[in-house]
PDB file of C-alpha atoms and ligand atoms in Angstrom:
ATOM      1  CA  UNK A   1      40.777 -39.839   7.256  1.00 82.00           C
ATOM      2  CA  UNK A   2      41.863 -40.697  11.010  1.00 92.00           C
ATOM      3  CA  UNK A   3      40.095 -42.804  12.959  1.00 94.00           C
ATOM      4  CA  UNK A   4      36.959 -40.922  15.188  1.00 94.00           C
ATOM      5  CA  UNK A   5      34.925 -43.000  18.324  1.00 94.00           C
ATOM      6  CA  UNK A   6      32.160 -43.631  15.592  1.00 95.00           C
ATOM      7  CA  UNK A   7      34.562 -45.035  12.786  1.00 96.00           C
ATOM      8  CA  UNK A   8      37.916 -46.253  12.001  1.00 97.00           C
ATOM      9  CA  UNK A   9      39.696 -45.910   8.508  1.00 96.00           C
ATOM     10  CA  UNK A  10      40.502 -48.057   6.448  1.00 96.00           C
ATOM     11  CA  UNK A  11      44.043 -48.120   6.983  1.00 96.00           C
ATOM     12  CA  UNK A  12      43.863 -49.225  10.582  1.00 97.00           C
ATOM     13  CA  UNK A  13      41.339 -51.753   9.447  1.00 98.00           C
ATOM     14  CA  UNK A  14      43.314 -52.871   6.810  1.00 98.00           C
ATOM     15  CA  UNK A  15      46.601 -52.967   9.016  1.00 98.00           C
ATOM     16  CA  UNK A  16      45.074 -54.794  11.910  1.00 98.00           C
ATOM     17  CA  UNK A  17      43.598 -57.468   9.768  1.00 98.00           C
ATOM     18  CA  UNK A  18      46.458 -58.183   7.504  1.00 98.00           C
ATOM     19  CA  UNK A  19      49.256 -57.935  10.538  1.00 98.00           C
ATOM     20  CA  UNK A  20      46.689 -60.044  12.747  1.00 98.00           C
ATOM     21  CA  UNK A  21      46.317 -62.411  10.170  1.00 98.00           C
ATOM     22  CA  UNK A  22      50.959 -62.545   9.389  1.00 98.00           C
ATOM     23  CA  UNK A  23      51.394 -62.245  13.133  1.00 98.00           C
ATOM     24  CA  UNK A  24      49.205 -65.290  14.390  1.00 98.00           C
ATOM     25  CA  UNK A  25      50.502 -67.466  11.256  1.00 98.00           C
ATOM     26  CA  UNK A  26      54.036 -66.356  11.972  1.00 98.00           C
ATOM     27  CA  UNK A  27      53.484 -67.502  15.390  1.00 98.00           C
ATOM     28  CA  UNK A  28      52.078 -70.964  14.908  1.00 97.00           C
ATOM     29  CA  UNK A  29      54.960 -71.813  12.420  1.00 97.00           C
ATOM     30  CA  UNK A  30      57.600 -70.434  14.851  1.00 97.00           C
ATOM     31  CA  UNK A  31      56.700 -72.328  17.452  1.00 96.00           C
ATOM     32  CA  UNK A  32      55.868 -75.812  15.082  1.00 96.00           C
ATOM     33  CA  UNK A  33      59.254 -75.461  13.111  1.00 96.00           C
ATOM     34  CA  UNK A  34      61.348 -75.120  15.737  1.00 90.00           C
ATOM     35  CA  UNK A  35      60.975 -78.575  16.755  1.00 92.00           C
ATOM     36  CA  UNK A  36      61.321 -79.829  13.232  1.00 95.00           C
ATOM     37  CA  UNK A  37      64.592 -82.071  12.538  1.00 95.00           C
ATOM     38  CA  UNK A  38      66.963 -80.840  10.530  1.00 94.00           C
ATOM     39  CA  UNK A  39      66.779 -80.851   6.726  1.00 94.00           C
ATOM     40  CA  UNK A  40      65.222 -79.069   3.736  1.00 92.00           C
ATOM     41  CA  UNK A  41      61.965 -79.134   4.751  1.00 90.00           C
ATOM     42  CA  UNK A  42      62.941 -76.807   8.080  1.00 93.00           C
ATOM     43  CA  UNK A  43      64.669 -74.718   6.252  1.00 91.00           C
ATOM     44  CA  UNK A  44      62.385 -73.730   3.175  1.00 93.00           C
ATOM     45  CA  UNK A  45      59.899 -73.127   6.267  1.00 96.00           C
ATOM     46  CA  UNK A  46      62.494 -71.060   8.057  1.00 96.00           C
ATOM     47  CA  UNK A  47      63.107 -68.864   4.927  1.00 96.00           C
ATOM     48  CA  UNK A  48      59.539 -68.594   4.437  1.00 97.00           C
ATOM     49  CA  UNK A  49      59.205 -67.880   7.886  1.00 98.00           C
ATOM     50  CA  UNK A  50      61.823 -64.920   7.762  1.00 98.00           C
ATOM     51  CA  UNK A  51      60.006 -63.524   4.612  1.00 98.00           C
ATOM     52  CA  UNK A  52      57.024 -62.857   5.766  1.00 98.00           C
ATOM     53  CA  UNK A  53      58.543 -61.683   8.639  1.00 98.00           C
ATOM     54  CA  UNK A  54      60.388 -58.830   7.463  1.00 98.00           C
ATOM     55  CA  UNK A  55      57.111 -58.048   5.281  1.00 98.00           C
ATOM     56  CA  UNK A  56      55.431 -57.815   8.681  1.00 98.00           C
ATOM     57  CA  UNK A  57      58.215 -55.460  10.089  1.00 98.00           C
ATOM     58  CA  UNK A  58      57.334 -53.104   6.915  1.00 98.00           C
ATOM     59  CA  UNK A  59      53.945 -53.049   7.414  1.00 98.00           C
ATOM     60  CA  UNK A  60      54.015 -52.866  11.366  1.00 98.00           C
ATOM     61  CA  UNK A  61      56.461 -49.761  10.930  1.00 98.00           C
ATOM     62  CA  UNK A  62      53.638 -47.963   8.647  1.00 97.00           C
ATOM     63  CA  UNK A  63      50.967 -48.646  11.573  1.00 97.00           C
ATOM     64  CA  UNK A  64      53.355 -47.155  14.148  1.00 96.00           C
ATOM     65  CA  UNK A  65      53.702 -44.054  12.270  1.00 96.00           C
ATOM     66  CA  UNK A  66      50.335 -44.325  11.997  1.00 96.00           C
ATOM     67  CA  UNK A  67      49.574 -44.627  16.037  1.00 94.00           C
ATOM     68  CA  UNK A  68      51.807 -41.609  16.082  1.00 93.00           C
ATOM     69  CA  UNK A  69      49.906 -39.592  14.303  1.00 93.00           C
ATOM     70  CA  UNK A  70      46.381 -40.986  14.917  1.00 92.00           C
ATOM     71  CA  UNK A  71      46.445 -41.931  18.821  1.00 90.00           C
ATOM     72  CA  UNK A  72      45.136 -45.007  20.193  1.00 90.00           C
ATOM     73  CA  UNK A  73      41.365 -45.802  19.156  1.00 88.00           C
ATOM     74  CA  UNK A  74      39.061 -44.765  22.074  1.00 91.00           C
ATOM     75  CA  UNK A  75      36.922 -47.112  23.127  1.00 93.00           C
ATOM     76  CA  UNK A  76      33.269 -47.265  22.283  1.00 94.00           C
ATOM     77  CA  UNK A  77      32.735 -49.153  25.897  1.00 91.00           C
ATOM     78  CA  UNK A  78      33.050 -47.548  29.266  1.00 87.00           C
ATOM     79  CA  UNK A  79      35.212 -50.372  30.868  1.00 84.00           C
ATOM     80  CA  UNK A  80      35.968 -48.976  34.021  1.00 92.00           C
ATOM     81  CA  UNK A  81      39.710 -48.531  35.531  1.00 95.00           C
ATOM     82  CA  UNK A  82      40.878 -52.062  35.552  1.00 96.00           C
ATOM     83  CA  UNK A  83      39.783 -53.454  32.468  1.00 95.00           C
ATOM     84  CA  UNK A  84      40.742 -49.919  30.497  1.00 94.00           C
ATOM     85  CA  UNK A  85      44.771 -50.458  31.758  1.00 95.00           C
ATOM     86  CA  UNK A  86      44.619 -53.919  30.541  1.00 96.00           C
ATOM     87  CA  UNK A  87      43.496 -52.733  27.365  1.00 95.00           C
ATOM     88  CA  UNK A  88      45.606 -50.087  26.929  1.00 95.00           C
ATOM     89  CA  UNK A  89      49.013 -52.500  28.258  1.00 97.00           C
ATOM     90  CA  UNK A  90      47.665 -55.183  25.926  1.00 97.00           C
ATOM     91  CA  UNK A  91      47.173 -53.047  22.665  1.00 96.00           C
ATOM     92  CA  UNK A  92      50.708 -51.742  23.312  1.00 96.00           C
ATOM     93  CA  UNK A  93      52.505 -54.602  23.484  1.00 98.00           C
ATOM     94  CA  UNK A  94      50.839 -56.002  20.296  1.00 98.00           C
ATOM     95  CA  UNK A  95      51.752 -53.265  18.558  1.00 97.00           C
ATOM     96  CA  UNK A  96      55.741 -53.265  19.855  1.00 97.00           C
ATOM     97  CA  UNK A  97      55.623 -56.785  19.432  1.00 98.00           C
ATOM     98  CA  UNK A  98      54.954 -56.132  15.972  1.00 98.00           C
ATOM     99  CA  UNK A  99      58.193 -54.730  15.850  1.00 98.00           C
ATOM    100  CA  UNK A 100      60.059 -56.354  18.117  1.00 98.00           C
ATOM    101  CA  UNK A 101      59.635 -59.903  17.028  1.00 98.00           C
ATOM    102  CA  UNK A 102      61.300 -59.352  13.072  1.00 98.00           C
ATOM    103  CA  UNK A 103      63.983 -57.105  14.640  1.00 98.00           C
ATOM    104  CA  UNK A 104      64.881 -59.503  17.338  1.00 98.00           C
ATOM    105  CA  UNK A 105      64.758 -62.220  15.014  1.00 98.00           C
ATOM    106  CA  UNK A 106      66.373 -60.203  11.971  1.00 97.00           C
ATOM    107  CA  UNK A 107      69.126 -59.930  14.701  1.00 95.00           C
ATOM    108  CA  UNK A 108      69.050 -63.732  15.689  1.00 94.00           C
ATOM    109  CA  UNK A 109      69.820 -64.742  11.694  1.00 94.00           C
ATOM    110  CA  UNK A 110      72.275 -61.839  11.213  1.00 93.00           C
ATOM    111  CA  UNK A 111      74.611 -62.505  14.280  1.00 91.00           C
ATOM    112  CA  UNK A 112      74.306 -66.516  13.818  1.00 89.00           C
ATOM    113  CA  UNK A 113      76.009 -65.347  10.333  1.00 89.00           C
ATOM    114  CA  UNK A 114      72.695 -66.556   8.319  1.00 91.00           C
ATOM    115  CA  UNK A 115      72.685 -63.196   6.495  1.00 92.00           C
ATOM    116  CA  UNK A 116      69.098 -61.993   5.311  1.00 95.00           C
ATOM    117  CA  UNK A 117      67.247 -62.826   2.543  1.00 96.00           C
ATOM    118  CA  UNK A 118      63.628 -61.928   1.431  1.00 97.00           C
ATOM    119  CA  UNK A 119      61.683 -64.392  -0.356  1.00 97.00           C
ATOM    120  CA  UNK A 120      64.995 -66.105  -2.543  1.00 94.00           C
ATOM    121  CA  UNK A 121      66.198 -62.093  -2.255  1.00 96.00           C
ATOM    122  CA  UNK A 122      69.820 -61.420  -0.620  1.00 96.00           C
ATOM    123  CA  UNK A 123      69.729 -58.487   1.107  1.00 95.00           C
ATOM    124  CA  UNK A 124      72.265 -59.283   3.442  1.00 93.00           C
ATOM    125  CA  UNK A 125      74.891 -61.909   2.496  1.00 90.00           C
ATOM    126  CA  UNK A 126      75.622 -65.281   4.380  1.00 88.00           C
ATOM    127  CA  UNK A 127      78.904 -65.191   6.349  1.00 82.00           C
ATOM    128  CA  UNK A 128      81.452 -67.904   5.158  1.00 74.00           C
ATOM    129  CA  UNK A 129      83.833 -68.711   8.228  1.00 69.00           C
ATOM    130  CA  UNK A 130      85.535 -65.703  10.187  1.00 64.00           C
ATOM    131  CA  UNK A 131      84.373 -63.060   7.266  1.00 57.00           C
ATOM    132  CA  UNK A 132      81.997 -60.433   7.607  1.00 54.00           C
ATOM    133  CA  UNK A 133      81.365 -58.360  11.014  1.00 57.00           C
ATOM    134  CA  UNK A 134      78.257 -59.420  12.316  1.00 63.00           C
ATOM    135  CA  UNK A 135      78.745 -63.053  13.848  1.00 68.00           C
ATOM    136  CA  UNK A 136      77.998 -62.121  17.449  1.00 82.00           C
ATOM    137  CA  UNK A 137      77.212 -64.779  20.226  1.00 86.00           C
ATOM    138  CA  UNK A 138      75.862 -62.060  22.745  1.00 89.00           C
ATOM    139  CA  UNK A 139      73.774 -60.420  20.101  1.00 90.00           C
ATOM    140  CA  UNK A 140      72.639 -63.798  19.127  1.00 92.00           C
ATOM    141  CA  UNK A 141      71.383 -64.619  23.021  1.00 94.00           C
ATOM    142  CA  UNK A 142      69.519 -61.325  22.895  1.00 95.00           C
ATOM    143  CA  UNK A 143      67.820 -61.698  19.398  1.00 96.00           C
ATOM    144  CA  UNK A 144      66.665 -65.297  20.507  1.00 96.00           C
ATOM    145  CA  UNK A 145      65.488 -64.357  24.442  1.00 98.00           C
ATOM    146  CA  UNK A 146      63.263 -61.499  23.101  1.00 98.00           C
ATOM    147  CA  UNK A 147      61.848 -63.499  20.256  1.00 98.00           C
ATOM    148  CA  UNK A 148      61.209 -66.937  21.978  1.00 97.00           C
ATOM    149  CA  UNK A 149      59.593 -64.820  25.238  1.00 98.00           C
ATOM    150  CA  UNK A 150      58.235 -62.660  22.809  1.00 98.00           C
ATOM    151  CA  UNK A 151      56.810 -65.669  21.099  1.00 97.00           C
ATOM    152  CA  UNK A 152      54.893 -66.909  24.644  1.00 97.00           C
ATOM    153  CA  UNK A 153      53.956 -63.069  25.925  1.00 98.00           C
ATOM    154  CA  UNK A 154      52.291 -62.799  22.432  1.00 98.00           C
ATOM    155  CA  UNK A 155      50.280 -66.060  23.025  1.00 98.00           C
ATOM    156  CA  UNK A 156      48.837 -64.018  26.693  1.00 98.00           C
ATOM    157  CA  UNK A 157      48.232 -60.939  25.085  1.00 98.00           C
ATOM    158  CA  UNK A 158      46.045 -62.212  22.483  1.00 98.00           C
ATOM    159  CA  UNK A 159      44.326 -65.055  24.470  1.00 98.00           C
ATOM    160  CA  UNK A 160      43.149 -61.810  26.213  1.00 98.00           C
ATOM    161  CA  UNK A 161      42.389 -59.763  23.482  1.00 98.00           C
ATOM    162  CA  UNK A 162      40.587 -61.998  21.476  1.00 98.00           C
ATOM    163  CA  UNK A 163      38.061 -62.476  24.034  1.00 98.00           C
ATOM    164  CA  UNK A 164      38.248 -59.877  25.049  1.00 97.00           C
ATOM    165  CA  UNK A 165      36.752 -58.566  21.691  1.00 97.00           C
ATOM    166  CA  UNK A 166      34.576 -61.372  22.133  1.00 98.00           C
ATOM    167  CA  UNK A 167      33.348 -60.117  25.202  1.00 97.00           C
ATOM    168  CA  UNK A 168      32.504 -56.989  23.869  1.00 97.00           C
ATOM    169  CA  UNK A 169      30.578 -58.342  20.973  1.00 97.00           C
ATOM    170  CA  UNK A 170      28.678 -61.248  22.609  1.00 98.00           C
ATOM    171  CA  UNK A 171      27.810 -59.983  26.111  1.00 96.00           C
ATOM    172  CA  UNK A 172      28.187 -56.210  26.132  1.00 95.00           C
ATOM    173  CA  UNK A 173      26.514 -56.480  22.639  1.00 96.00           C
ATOM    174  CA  UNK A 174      28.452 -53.310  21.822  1.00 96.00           C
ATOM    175  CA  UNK A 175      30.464 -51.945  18.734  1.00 97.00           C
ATOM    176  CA  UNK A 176      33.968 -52.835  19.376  1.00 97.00           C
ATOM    177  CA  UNK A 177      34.187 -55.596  17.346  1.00 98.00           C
ATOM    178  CA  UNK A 178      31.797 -53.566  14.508  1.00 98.00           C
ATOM    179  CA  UNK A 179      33.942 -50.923  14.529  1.00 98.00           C
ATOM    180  CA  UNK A 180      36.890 -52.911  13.762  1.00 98.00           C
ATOM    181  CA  UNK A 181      35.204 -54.696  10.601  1.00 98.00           C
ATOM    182  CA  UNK A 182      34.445 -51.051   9.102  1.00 97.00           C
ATOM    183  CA  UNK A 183      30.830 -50.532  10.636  1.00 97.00           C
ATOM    184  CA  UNK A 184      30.257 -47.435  12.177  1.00 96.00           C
ATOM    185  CA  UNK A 185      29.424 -47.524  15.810  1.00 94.00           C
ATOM    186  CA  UNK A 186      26.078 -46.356  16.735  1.00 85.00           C
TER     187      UNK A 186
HETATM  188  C1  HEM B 201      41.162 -63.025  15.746  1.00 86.89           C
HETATM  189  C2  HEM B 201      41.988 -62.158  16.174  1.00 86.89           C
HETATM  190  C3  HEM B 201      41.718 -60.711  16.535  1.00 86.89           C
HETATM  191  C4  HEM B 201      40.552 -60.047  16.831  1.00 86.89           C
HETATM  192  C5  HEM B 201      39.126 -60.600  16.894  1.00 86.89           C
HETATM  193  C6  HEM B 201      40.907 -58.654  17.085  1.00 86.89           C
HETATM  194  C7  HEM B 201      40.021 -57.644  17.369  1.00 86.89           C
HETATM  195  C8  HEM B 201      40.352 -56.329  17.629  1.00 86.89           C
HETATM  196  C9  HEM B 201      39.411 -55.259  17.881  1.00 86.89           C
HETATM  197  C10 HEM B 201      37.895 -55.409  17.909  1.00 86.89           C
HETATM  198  C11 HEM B 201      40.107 -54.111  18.088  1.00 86.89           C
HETATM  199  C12 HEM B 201      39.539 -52.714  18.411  1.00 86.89           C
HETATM  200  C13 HEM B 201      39.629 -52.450  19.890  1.00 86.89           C
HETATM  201  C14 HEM B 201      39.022 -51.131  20.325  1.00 86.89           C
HETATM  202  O1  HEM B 201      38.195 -50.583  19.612  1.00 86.89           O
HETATM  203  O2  HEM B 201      39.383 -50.661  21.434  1.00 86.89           O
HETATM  204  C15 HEM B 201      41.522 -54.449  17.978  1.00 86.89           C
HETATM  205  C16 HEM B 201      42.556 -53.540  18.116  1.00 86.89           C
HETATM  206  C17 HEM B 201      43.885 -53.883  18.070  1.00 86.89           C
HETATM  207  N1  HEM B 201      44.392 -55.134  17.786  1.00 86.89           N
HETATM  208 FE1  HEM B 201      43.347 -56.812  17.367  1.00 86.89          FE
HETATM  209  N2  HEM B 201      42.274 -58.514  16.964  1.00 86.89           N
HETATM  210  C18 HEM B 201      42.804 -59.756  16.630  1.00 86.89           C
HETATM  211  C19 HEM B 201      44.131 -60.038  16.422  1.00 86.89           C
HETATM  212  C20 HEM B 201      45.172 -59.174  16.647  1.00 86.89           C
HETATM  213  C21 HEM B 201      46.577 -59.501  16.508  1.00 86.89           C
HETATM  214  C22 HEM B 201      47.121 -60.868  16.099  1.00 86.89           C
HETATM  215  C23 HEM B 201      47.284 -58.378  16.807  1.00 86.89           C
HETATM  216  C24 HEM B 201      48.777 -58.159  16.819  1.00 86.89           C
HETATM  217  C25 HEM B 201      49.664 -59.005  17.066  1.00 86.89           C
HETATM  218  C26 HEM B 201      46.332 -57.337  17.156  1.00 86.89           C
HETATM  219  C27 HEM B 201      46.664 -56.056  17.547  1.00 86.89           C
HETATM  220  C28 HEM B 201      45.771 -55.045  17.811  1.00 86.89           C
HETATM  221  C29 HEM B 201      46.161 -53.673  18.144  1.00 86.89           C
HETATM  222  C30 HEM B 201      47.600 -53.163  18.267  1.00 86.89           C
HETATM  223  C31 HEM B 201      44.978 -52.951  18.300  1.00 86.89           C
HETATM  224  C32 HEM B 201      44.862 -51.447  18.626  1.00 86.89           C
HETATM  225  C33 HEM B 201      44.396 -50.706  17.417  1.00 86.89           C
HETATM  226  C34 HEM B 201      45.334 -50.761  16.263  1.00 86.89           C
HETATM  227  O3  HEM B 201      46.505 -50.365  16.399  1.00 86.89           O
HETATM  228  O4  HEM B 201      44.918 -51.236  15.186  1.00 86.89           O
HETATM  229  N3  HEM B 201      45.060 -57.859  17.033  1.00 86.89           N
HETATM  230  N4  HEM B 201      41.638 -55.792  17.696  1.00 86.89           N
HETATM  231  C1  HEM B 202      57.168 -60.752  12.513  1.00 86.89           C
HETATM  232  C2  HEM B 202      56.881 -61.538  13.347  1.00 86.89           C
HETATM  233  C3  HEM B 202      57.515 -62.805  13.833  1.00 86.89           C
HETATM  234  C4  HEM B 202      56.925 -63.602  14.754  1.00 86.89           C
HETATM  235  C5  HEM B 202      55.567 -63.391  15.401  1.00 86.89           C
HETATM  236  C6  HEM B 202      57.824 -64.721  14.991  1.00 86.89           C
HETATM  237  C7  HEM B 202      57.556 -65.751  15.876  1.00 86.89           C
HETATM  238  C8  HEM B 202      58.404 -66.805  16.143  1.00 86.89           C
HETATM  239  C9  HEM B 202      58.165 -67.825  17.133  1.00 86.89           C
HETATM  240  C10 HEM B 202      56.953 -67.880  18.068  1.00 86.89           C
HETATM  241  C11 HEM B 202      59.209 -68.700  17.074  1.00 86.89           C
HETATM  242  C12 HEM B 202      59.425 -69.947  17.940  1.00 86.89           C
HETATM  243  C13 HEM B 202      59.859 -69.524  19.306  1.00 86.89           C
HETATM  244  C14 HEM B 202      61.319 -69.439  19.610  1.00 86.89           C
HETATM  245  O1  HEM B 202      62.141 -68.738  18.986  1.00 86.89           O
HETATM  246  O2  HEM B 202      61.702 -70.060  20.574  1.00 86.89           O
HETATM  247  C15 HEM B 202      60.106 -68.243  16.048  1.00 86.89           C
HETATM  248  C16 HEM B 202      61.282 -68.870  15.700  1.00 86.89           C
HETATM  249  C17 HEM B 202      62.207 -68.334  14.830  1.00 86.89           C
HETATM  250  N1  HEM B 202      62.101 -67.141  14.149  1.00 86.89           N
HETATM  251 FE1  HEM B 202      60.545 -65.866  14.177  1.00 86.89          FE
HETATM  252  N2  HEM B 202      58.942 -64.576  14.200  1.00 86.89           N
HETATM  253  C18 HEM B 202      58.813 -63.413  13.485  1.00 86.89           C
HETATM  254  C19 HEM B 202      59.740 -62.900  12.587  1.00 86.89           C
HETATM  255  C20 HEM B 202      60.988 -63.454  12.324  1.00 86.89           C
HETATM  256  C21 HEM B 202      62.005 -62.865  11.451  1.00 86.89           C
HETATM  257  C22 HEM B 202      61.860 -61.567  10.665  1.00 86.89           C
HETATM  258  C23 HEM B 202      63.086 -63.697  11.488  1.00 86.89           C
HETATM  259  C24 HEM B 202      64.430 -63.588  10.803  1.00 86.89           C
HETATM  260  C25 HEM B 202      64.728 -62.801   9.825  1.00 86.89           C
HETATM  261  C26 HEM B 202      62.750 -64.818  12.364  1.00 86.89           C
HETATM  262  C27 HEM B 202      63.575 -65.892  12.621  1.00 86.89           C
HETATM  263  C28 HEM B 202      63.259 -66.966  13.409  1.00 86.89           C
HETATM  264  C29 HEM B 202      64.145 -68.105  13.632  1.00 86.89           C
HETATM  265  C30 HEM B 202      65.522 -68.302  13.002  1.00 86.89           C
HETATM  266  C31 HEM B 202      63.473 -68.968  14.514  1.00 86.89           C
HETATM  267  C32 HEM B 202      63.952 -70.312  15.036  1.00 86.89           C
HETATM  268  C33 HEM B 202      64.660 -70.116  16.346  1.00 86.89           C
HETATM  269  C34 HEM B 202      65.167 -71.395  16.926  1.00 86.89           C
HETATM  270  O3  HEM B 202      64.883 -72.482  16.438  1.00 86.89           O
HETATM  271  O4  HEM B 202      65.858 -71.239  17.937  1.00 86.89           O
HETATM  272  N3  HEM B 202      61.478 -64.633  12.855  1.00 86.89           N
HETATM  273  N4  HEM B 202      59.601 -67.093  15.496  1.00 86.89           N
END
């Protein structure tokens, strides 16, 4: 069933909610292990991290697919010109960022020669000294720019979504928020 003004499935309910969920945990450990010292503790988190990660990038490809074919949700609020772009610039760059943070960051580990690995899984092999073809310092600059601006853009984006969901529920006292927890609007 696609989504309609009155009612959203259940798959972009369950997608939001489990992405929002990966997404704003993936954040808060990105940004806490980075300033960890070195040792085994770091890196169990930064294999962790990169798990869930690429479980993210699954999942967040699905939704796309899913945009595609659905559309945007319209809005059960009239919120005039200005606040309706917002909206609209916001929920788009949530949903690239989706995307764009385990690619960019899939990128990072693969050029620094890290290789991949899902949950104790190889799927991509470390690089021991000049072997292998994907060491790559300018990739690596790339990967890292987009993921650690991704990382602060992210932190806007959903300081303004939340309330402005918030906003919506508490003030406007109308179904946005509903709608996104499975109620059907009135
Ligand atoms: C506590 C946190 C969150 C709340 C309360 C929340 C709430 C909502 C609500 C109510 C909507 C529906 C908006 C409408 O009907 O126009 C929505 C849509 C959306 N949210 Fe969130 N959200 C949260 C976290 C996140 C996170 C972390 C992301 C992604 C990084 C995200 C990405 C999106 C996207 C892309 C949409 C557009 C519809 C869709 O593709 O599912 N949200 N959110
Ligand atoms: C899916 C969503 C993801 C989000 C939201 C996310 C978020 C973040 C954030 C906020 C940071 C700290 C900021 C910075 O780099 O300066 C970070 C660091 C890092 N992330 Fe991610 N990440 C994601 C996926 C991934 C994936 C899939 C990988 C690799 C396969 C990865 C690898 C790394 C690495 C290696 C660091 C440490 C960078 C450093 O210390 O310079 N991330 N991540």
């Amino acid at each position: 069933m696609l989504d309609t003004v009155k009612k959203f499935s259940k798959i972009t309910i369950y997608l939001h909610w489990i992405i929002a969920v990966a997404m704003i945990g993936l954040v808060a450990v990105g940004l806490y292990m980075e300033d960890l010292p070195d040792g085994p503790d770091k890196f169990q988190l930064f294999g962790l991290h990169k798990s869930f990660g690429i479980l993210v990038l699954s999942l967040a490809s699905l939704r796309l697919l899913w945009r595609f074919r659905n559309g945007m949700p319209k809005s059960v609020a009239d919120n005039g010109p200005f606040l309706k772009l917002v909206t609209k610039v916001v929920h788009w760059f949530l949903l690239l960022a989706t995307i764009l943070m385990p690619i960019s960051g899939i990128i990072m580990s693969l050029s620094g020669g890290y290789g991949l690995s899902i949950f104790g899984f190889e799927l991509v092999a470390k690089q021991v000294g000049d072997a292998g073809f994907v060491a790559n310092e300018l990739m690596g600059e790339i990967g890292s720019t987009i993921h650690g601006l991704g990382g602060d853009l992210i932190l806007i984006a959903l300081g303004l979504h939340v309330v402005g969901a918030l906003k919506h529920h508490i003030f406007d006292k109308d179904d946005t928020l509903n709608r996104m927890i499975g109620k059907e609007a009135k």
